[in-house]
Amino acid sequence: MNTQNLKAVLEEISNGNNLGEKITLVGATKTMSAETINDAISAGLKVVAENRVQEFREKHDKIVGAEQQFIGHLQTNKVKYLVGKVSLIQSVDSVHLAEEISKQAIKLNTVQNVLIEINVGGELSKSGFDTDNAESFVKEIASNLNGVKVVGLMAMLPQTDDKELLKELCLKMRGIYDKLKSSGLNLSILSMGMSSDYKIAINNGSNMIRLGRTIFGERNYGEKI
């Protein structure tokens, strides 16, 4: 864990995004031990998130002093392990998944905060609603499912060195987000930007970034949790 990097990012985002909105830093903790995560929390990290349900289940009770979220692709049969335990599920990429989250939340007499994932780059390798029909699906989920509360949108930007393209896609996401807000939805989170592109994202409307490598260094995928 790189304490210096973490503190530098926290300082960098302290003035907000280009619109003056507060930026939330989410630590992407895939493959990191609970001890390493807790060290980052002690150094100032306030929100952490897992990509895999199994890792979340292994570490959930060992992590102290931070809000826990989920940011990975989620299968409907694993929803029950997250609902009521995470503050936010960022990766709702289908109506079917939203329905299952709502169903499990209602069983627990709770409401689960979610972000709707949009495939802003139109990439076949990524999940999420396409930009053409995202608005109607967001409204459908927000209006019809009592067990979920849509609090914003999430996007994974393409891996590219084309900064102008990344800027264009960020602004496109921000446009969808603003349009949904102006239609009456109470949205507050636009989550986009990872270690390679977060600077572009926060300069073009993002108010939540998800950083792994920048905080924790390169991951050792062979290492056991």
mmCIF file of C-alpha atoms in Angstrom:
data_model
loop_
_atom_site.group_PDB
_atom_site.id
_atom_site.type_symbol
_atom_site.label_atom_id
_atom_site.label_comp_id
_atom_site.label_asym_id
_atom_site.label_seq_id
_atom_site.Cartn_x
_atom_site.Cartn_y
_atom_site.Cartn_z
ATOM 1 C CA MET A 1 0.000 0.000 0.000
ATOM 2 C CA ASN A 2 1.406 3.371 -1.027
ATOM 3 C CA THR A 3 0.511 5.859 1.700
ATOM 4 C CA GLN A 4 2.207 8.700 -0.159
ATOM 5 C CA ASN A 5 0.145 8.084 -3.303
ATOM 6 C CA LEU A 6 -3.083 7.853 -1.309
ATOM 7 C CA LYS A 7 -2.446 11.139 0.465
ATOM 8 C CA ALA A 8 -1.477 12.778 -2.847
ATOM 9 C CA VAL A 9 -4.749 11.695 -4.482
ATOM 10 C CA LEU A 10 -6.798 12.848 -1.482
ATOM 11 C CA GLU A 11 -5.084 16.225 -1.700
ATOM 12 C CA GLU A 12 -5.552 16.354 -5.482
ATOM 13 C CA ILE A 13 -9.312 15.805 -5.265
ATOM 14 C CA SER A 14 -9.903 17.971 -2.204
ATOM 15 C CA ASN A 15 -11.059 20.948 -4.282
ATOM 16 C CA GLY A 16 -13.703 18.917 -6.097
ATOM 17 C CA ASN A 17 -14.303 18.292 -9.782
ATOM 18 C CA ASN A 18 -14.538 20.841 -12.585
ATOM 19 C CA LEU A 19 -18.086 21.679 -11.459
ATOM 20 C CA GLY A 20 -17.115 22.188 -7.825
ATOM 21 C CA GLU A 21 -18.738 18.947 -6.663
ATOM 22 C CA LYS A 22 -17.132 16.886 -3.915
ATOM 23 C CA ILE A 23 -15.223 13.863 -5.255
ATOM 24 C CA THR A 24 -15.432 10.514 -3.462
ATOM 25 C CA LEU A 25 -12.383 8.259 -3.694
ATOM 26 C CA VAL A 26 -13.224 4.549 -3.726
ATOM 27 C CA GLY A 27 -10.351 2.148 -3.119
ATOM 28 C CA ALA A 28 -10.635 -0.865 -5.444
ATOM 29 C CA THR A 29 -9.371 -3.616 -3.168
ATOM 30 C CA LYS A 30 -9.322 -6.682 -5.453
ATOM 31 C CA THR A 31 -6.699 -9.225 -4.255
ATOM 32 C CA MET A 32 -5.666 -7.003 -1.323
ATOM 33 C CA SER A 33 -5.590 -8.511 2.165
ATOM 34 C CA ALA A 34 -7.844 -7.143 4.897
ATOM 35 C CA GLU A 35 -4.709 -5.979 6.713
ATOM 36 C CA THR A 36 -3.536 -3.950 3.703
ATOM 37 C CA ILE A 37 -7.004 -2.463 3.270
ATOM 38 C CA ASN A 38 -7.160 -1.484 6.939
ATOM 39 C CA ASP A 39 -3.747 0.191 6.592
ATOM 40 C CA ALA A 40 -5.171 2.297 3.758
ATOM 41 C CA ILE A 41 -8.204 3.170 5.886
ATOM 42 C CA SER A 42 -5.888 4.262 8.705
ATOM 43 C CA ALA A 43 -4.090 6.479 6.178
ATOM 44 C CA GLY A 44 -7.306 8.257 5.201
ATOM 45 C CA LEU A 45 -9.246 6.045 2.764
ATOM 46 C CA LYS A 46 -12.948 6.223 3.648
ATOM 47 C CA VAL A 47 -14.600 4.000 0.994
ATOM 48 C CA VAL A 48 -13.478 0.584 -0.260
ATOM 49 C CA ALA A 49 -14.981 -1.753 -2.841
ATOM 50 C CA GLU A 50 -14.604 -5.312 -4.048
ATOM 51 C CA ASN A 51 -14.928 -6.714 -7.570
ATOM 52 C CA ARG A 52 -15.718 -10.274 -6.561
ATOM 53 C CA VAL A 53 -18.411 -11.503 -4.214
ATOM 54 C CA GLN A 54 -16.233 -14.282 -2.760
ATOM 55 C CA GLU A 55 -13.546 -11.796 -1.779
ATOM 56 C CA PHE A 56 -16.151 -9.500 -0.268
ATOM 57 C CA ARG A 57 -17.486 -12.352 1.858
ATOM 58 C CA GLU A 58 -13.989 -13.301 3.041
ATOM 59 C CA LYS A 59 -12.995 -9.762 4.018
ATOM 60 C CA HIS A 60 -16.240 -8.005 4.953
ATOM 61 C CA ASP A 61 -16.100 -8.581 8.709
ATOM 62 C CA LYS A 62 -12.355 -7.891 8.909
ATOM 63 C CA ILE A 63 -12.484 -4.410 7.431
ATOM 64 C CA VAL A 64 -12.887 -1.655 10.008
ATOM 65 C CA GLY A 65 -13.752 2.016 9.691
ATOM 66 C CA ALA A 66 -14.736 2.383 6.040
ATOM 67 C CA GLU A 67 -17.839 2.258 3.893
ATOM 68 C CA GLN A 68 -17.907 -0.917 1.772
ATOM 69 C CA GLN A 69 -19.233 -1.025 -1.798
ATOM 70 C CA PHE A 70 -19.299 -3.483 -4.693
ATOM 71 C CA ILE A 71 -17.989 -2.521 -8.135
ATOM 72 C CA GLY A 72 -17.639 -5.766 -10.105
ATOM 73 C CA HIS A 73 -19.850 -7.688 -12.506
ATOM 74 C CA LEU A 74 -22.599 -9.264 -10.395
ATOM 75 C CA GLN A 75 -24.472 -12.506 -11.070
ATOM 76 C CA THR A 76 -28.061 -12.660 -9.834
ATOM 77 C CA ASN A 77 -27.426 -15.793 -7.750
ATOM 78 C CA LYS A 78 -24.858 -13.878 -5.654
ATOM 79 C CA VAL A 79 -26.954 -10.777 -4.982
ATOM 80 C CA LYS A 80 -28.115 -12.192 -1.624
ATOM 81 C CA TYR A 81 -24.554 -12.009 -0.272
ATOM 82 C CA LEU A 82 -24.328 -8.245 -0.820
ATOM 83 C CA VAL A 83 -27.738 -6.689 -0.220
ATOM 84 C CA GLY A 84 -27.917 -4.992 3.150
ATOM 85 C CA LYS A 85 -24.155 -5.371 3.665
ATOM 86 C CA VAL A 86 -22.761 -2.925 1.119
ATOM 87 C CA SER A 87 -23.661 0.744 1.040
ATOM 88 C CA LEU A 88 -23.724 0.772 -2.759
ATOM 89 C CA ILE A 89 -23.777 -1.669 -5.669
ATOM 90 C CA GLN A 90 -22.191 0.251 -8.544
ATOM 91 C CA SER A 91 -22.532 -2.278 -11.337
ATOM 92 C CA VAL A 92 -26.243 -2.764 -12.105
ATOM 93 C CA ASP A 93 -26.074 -3.621 -15.792
ATOM 94 C CA SER A 94 -29.531 -5.112 -16.490
ATOM 95 C CA VAL A 95 -33.154 -4.792 -15.443
ATOM 96 C CA HIS A 96 -33.067 -8.460 -14.394
ATOM 97 C CA LEU A 97 -30.229 -7.780 -11.952
ATOM 98 C CA ALA A 98 -32.007 -4.719 -10.568
ATOM 99 C CA GLU A 99 -35.142 -6.829 -10.033
ATOM 100 C CA GLU A 100 -33.190 -9.441 -8.082
ATOM 101 C CA ILE A 101 -31.520 -6.789 -5.908
ATOM 102 C CA SER A 102 -34.942 -5.285 -5.198
ATOM 103 C CA LYS A 103 -36.399 -8.691 -4.355
ATOM 104 C CA GLN A 104 -33.613 -9.503 -1.885
ATOM 105 C CA ALA A 105 -33.792 -6.025 -0.333
ATOM 106 C CA ILE A 106 -37.547 -6.292 0.210
ATOM 107 C CA LYS A 107 -36.988 -9.654 1.937
ATOM 108 C CA LEU A 108 -34.662 -7.865 4.361
ATOM 109 C CA ASN A 109 -37.009 -4.895 4.726
ATOM 110 C CA THR A 110 -34.347 -2.568 3.384
ATOM 111 C CA VAL A 111 -33.628 -0.460 0.312
ATOM 112 C CA GLN A 112 -30.360 -1.011 -1.544
ATOM 113 C CA ASN A 113 -28.575 1.968 -3.100
ATOM 114 C CA VAL A 114 -27.387 1.262 -6.648
ATOM 115 C CA LEU A 115 -25.722 2.868 -9.633
ATOM 116 C CA ILE A 116 -26.796 1.983 -13.161
ATOM 117 C CA GLU A 117 -23.845 0.944 -15.315
ATOM 118 C CA ILE A 118 -23.716 2.458 -18.792
ATOM 119 C CA ASN A 119 -21.465 1.134 -21.547
ATOM 120 C CA VAL A 120 -20.539 4.613 -22.719
ATOM 121 C CA GLY A 121 -17.838 3.395 -25.090
ATOM 122 C CA GLY A 122 -20.127 0.864 -26.764
ATOM 123 C CA GLU A 123 -17.565 -1.882 -26.151
ATOM 124 C CA LEU A 124 -18.604 -5.490 -26.788
ATOM 125 C CA SER A 125 -16.288 -6.652 -23.996
ATOM 126 C CA LYS A 126 -18.094 -4.572 -21.363
ATOM 127 C CA SER A 127 -21.526 -4.871 -19.827
ATOM 128 C CA GLY A 128 -23.980 -2.075 -19.116
ATOM 129 C CA PHE A 129 -26.852 -0.297 -20.829
ATOM 130 C CA ASP A 130 -26.060 1.364 -24.120
ATOM 131 C CA THR A 131 -26.306 5.124 -24.270
ATOM 132 C CA ASP A 132 -29.281 5.143 -26.637
ATOM 133 C CA ASN A 133 -31.688 3.510 -24.194
ATOM 134 C CA ALA A 134 -30.000 4.161 -20.851
ATOM 135 C CA GLU A 135 -32.335 6.961 -19.802
ATOM 136 C CA SER A 136 -35.523 4.944 -20.265
ATOM 137 C CA PHE A 137 -34.101 1.957 -18.388
ATOM 138 C CA VAL A 138 -32.850 4.119 -15.507
ATOM 139 C CA LYS A 139 -36.315 5.661 -15.177
ATOM 140 C CA GLU A 140 -37.957 2.225 -15.367
ATOM 141 C CA ILE A 141 -35.762 0.807 -12.600
ATOM 142 C CA ALA A 142 -36.088 3.914 -10.415
ATOM 143 C CA SER A 143 -39.884 4.007 -10.766
ATOM 144 C CA ASN A 144 -40.858 0.344 -10.544
ATOM 145 C CA LEU A 145 -38.588 -1.357 -8.014
ATOM 146 C CA ASN A 146 -39.291 -0.579 -4.377
ATOM 147 C CA GLY A 147 -36.215 -2.369 -3.029
ATOM 148 C CA VAL A 148 -33.659 -0.307 -4.897
ATOM 149 C CA LYS A 149 -32.791 3.353 -4.882
ATOM 150 C CA VAL A 150 -30.993 4.607 -7.975
ATOM 151 C CA VAL A 151 -28.534 7.207 -6.696
ATOM 152 C CA GLY A 152 -26.443 7.662 -9.829
ATOM 153 C CA LEU A 153 -24.629 6.248 -12.828
ATOM 154 C CA MET A 154 -21.381 4.352 -13.357
ATOM 155 C CA ALA A 155 -19.168 3.829 -16.399
ATOM 156 C CA MET A 156 -15.934 2.035 -17.225
ATOM 157 C CA LEU A 157 -14.081 4.100 -19.786
ATOM 158 C CA PRO A 158 -12.232 2.349 -22.650
ATOM 159 C CA GLN A 159 -8.545 1.569 -22.202
ATOM 160 C CA THR A 160 -7.047 4.041 -24.636
ATOM 161 C CA ASP A 161 -4.410 6.760 -24.836
ATOM 162 C CA ASP A 162 -6.821 8.945 -26.813
ATOM 163 C CA LYS A 163 -7.454 11.694 -24.279
ATOM 164 C CA GLU A 164 -9.898 13.536 -26.521
ATOM 165 C CA LEU A 165 -12.044 10.408 -26.853
ATOM 166 C CA LEU A 166 -12.009 9.890 -23.086
ATOM 167 C CA LYS A 167 -13.000 13.526 -22.546
ATOM 168 C CA GLU A 168 -15.825 13.174 -25.083
ATOM 169 C CA LEU A 169 -17.149 10.024 -23.384
ATOM 170 C CA CYS A 170 -16.979 11.623 -19.927
ATOM 171 C CA LEU A 171 -18.956 14.607 -21.167
ATOM 172 C CA LYS A 172 -21.474 12.250 -22.787
ATOM 173 C CA MET A 173 -21.962 10.460 -19.461
ATOM 174 C CA ARG A 174 -22.291 13.777 -17.671
ATOM 175 C CA GLY A 175 -24.931 14.837 -20.187
ATOM 176 C CA ILE A 176 -26.993 11.689 -19.527
ATOM 177 C CA TYR A 177 -26.595 12.178 -15.771
ATOM 178 C CA ASP A 178 -27.646 15.842 -15.895
ATOM 179 C CA LYS A 179 -30.615 15.079 -18.134
ATOM 180 C CA LEU A 180 -31.870 12.408 -15.736
ATOM 181 C CA LYS A 181 -31.446 14.780 -12.802
ATOM 182 C CA SER A 182 -33.374 17.508 -14.588
ATOM 183 C CA SER A 183 -36.175 15.010 -15.268
ATOM 184 C CA GLY A 184 -36.724 14.699 -11.521
ATOM 185 C CA LEU A 185 -34.511 11.775 -10.469
ATOM 186 C CA ASN A 186 -32.617 12.414 -7.250
ATOM 187 C CA LEU A 187 -29.149 11.423 -8.467
ATOM 188 C CA SER A 188 -25.939 12.446 -6.717
ATOM 189 C CA ILE A 189 -23.198 10.100 -7.994
ATOM 190 C CA LEU A 190 -21.449 9.888 -11.346
ATOM 191 C CA SER A 191 -18.793 7.198 -10.927
ATOM 192 C CA MET A 192 -16.169 7.152 -13.661
ATOM 193 C CA GLY A 193 -12.408 7.207 -13.674
ATOM 194 C CA MET A 194 -9.837 4.607 -12.667
ATOM 195 C CA SER A 195 -6.076 4.757 -12.149
ATOM 196 C CA SER A 196 -5.267 5.374 -15.823
ATOM 197 C CA ASP A 197 -7.924 7.990 -16.565
ATOM 198 C CA TYR A 198 -9.255 9.526 -13.340
ATOM 199 C CA LYS A 199 -7.678 12.929 -13.963
ATOM 200 C CA ILE A 200 -9.605 13.282 -17.239
ATOM 201 C CA ALA A 201 -12.777 12.013 -15.551
ATOM 202 C CA ILE A 202 -12.741 14.510 -12.679
ATOM 203 C CA ASN A 203 -12.016 17.351 -15.084
ATOM 204 C CA ASN A 204 -15.112 16.395 -17.078
ATOM 205 C CA GLY A 205 -17.880 15.783 -14.571
ATOM 206 C CA SER A 206 -17.074 12.689 -12.506
ATOM 207 C CA ASN A 207 -17.644 12.972 -8.765
ATOM 208 C CA MET A 208 -16.567 9.434 -7.789
ATOM 209 C CA ILE A 209 -13.377 7.645 -8.846
ATOM 210 C CA ARG A 210 -12.354 4.011 -8.348
ATOM 211 C CA LEU A 211 -8.608 3.581 -7.834
ATOM 212 C CA GLY A 212 -6.732 0.348 -7.228
ATOM 213 C CA ARG A 213 -3.213 0.393 -8.658
ATOM 214 C CA THR A 214 -2.603 4.048 -7.740
ATOM 215 C CA ILE A 215 -3.232 3.293 -4.065
ATOM 216 C CA PHE A 216 -2.205 -0.331 -3.681
ATOM 217 C CA GLY A 217 0.410 -0.808 -6.406
ATOM 218 C CA GLU A 218 0.513 -3.603 -8.961
ATOM 219 C CA ARG A 219 -1.505 -6.628 -7.925
ATOM 220 C CA ASN A 220 -0.070 -10.099 -7.462
ATOM 221 C CA TYR A 221 -2.834 -12.247 -8.882
ATOM 222 C CA GLY A 222 -1.187 -15.453 -7.723
ATOM 223 C CA GLU A 223 -1.207 -14.400 -4.092
ATOM 224 C CA LYS A 224 -3.885 -15.880 -1.865
ATOM 225 C CA ILE A 225 -6.175 -13.488 -0.027
#
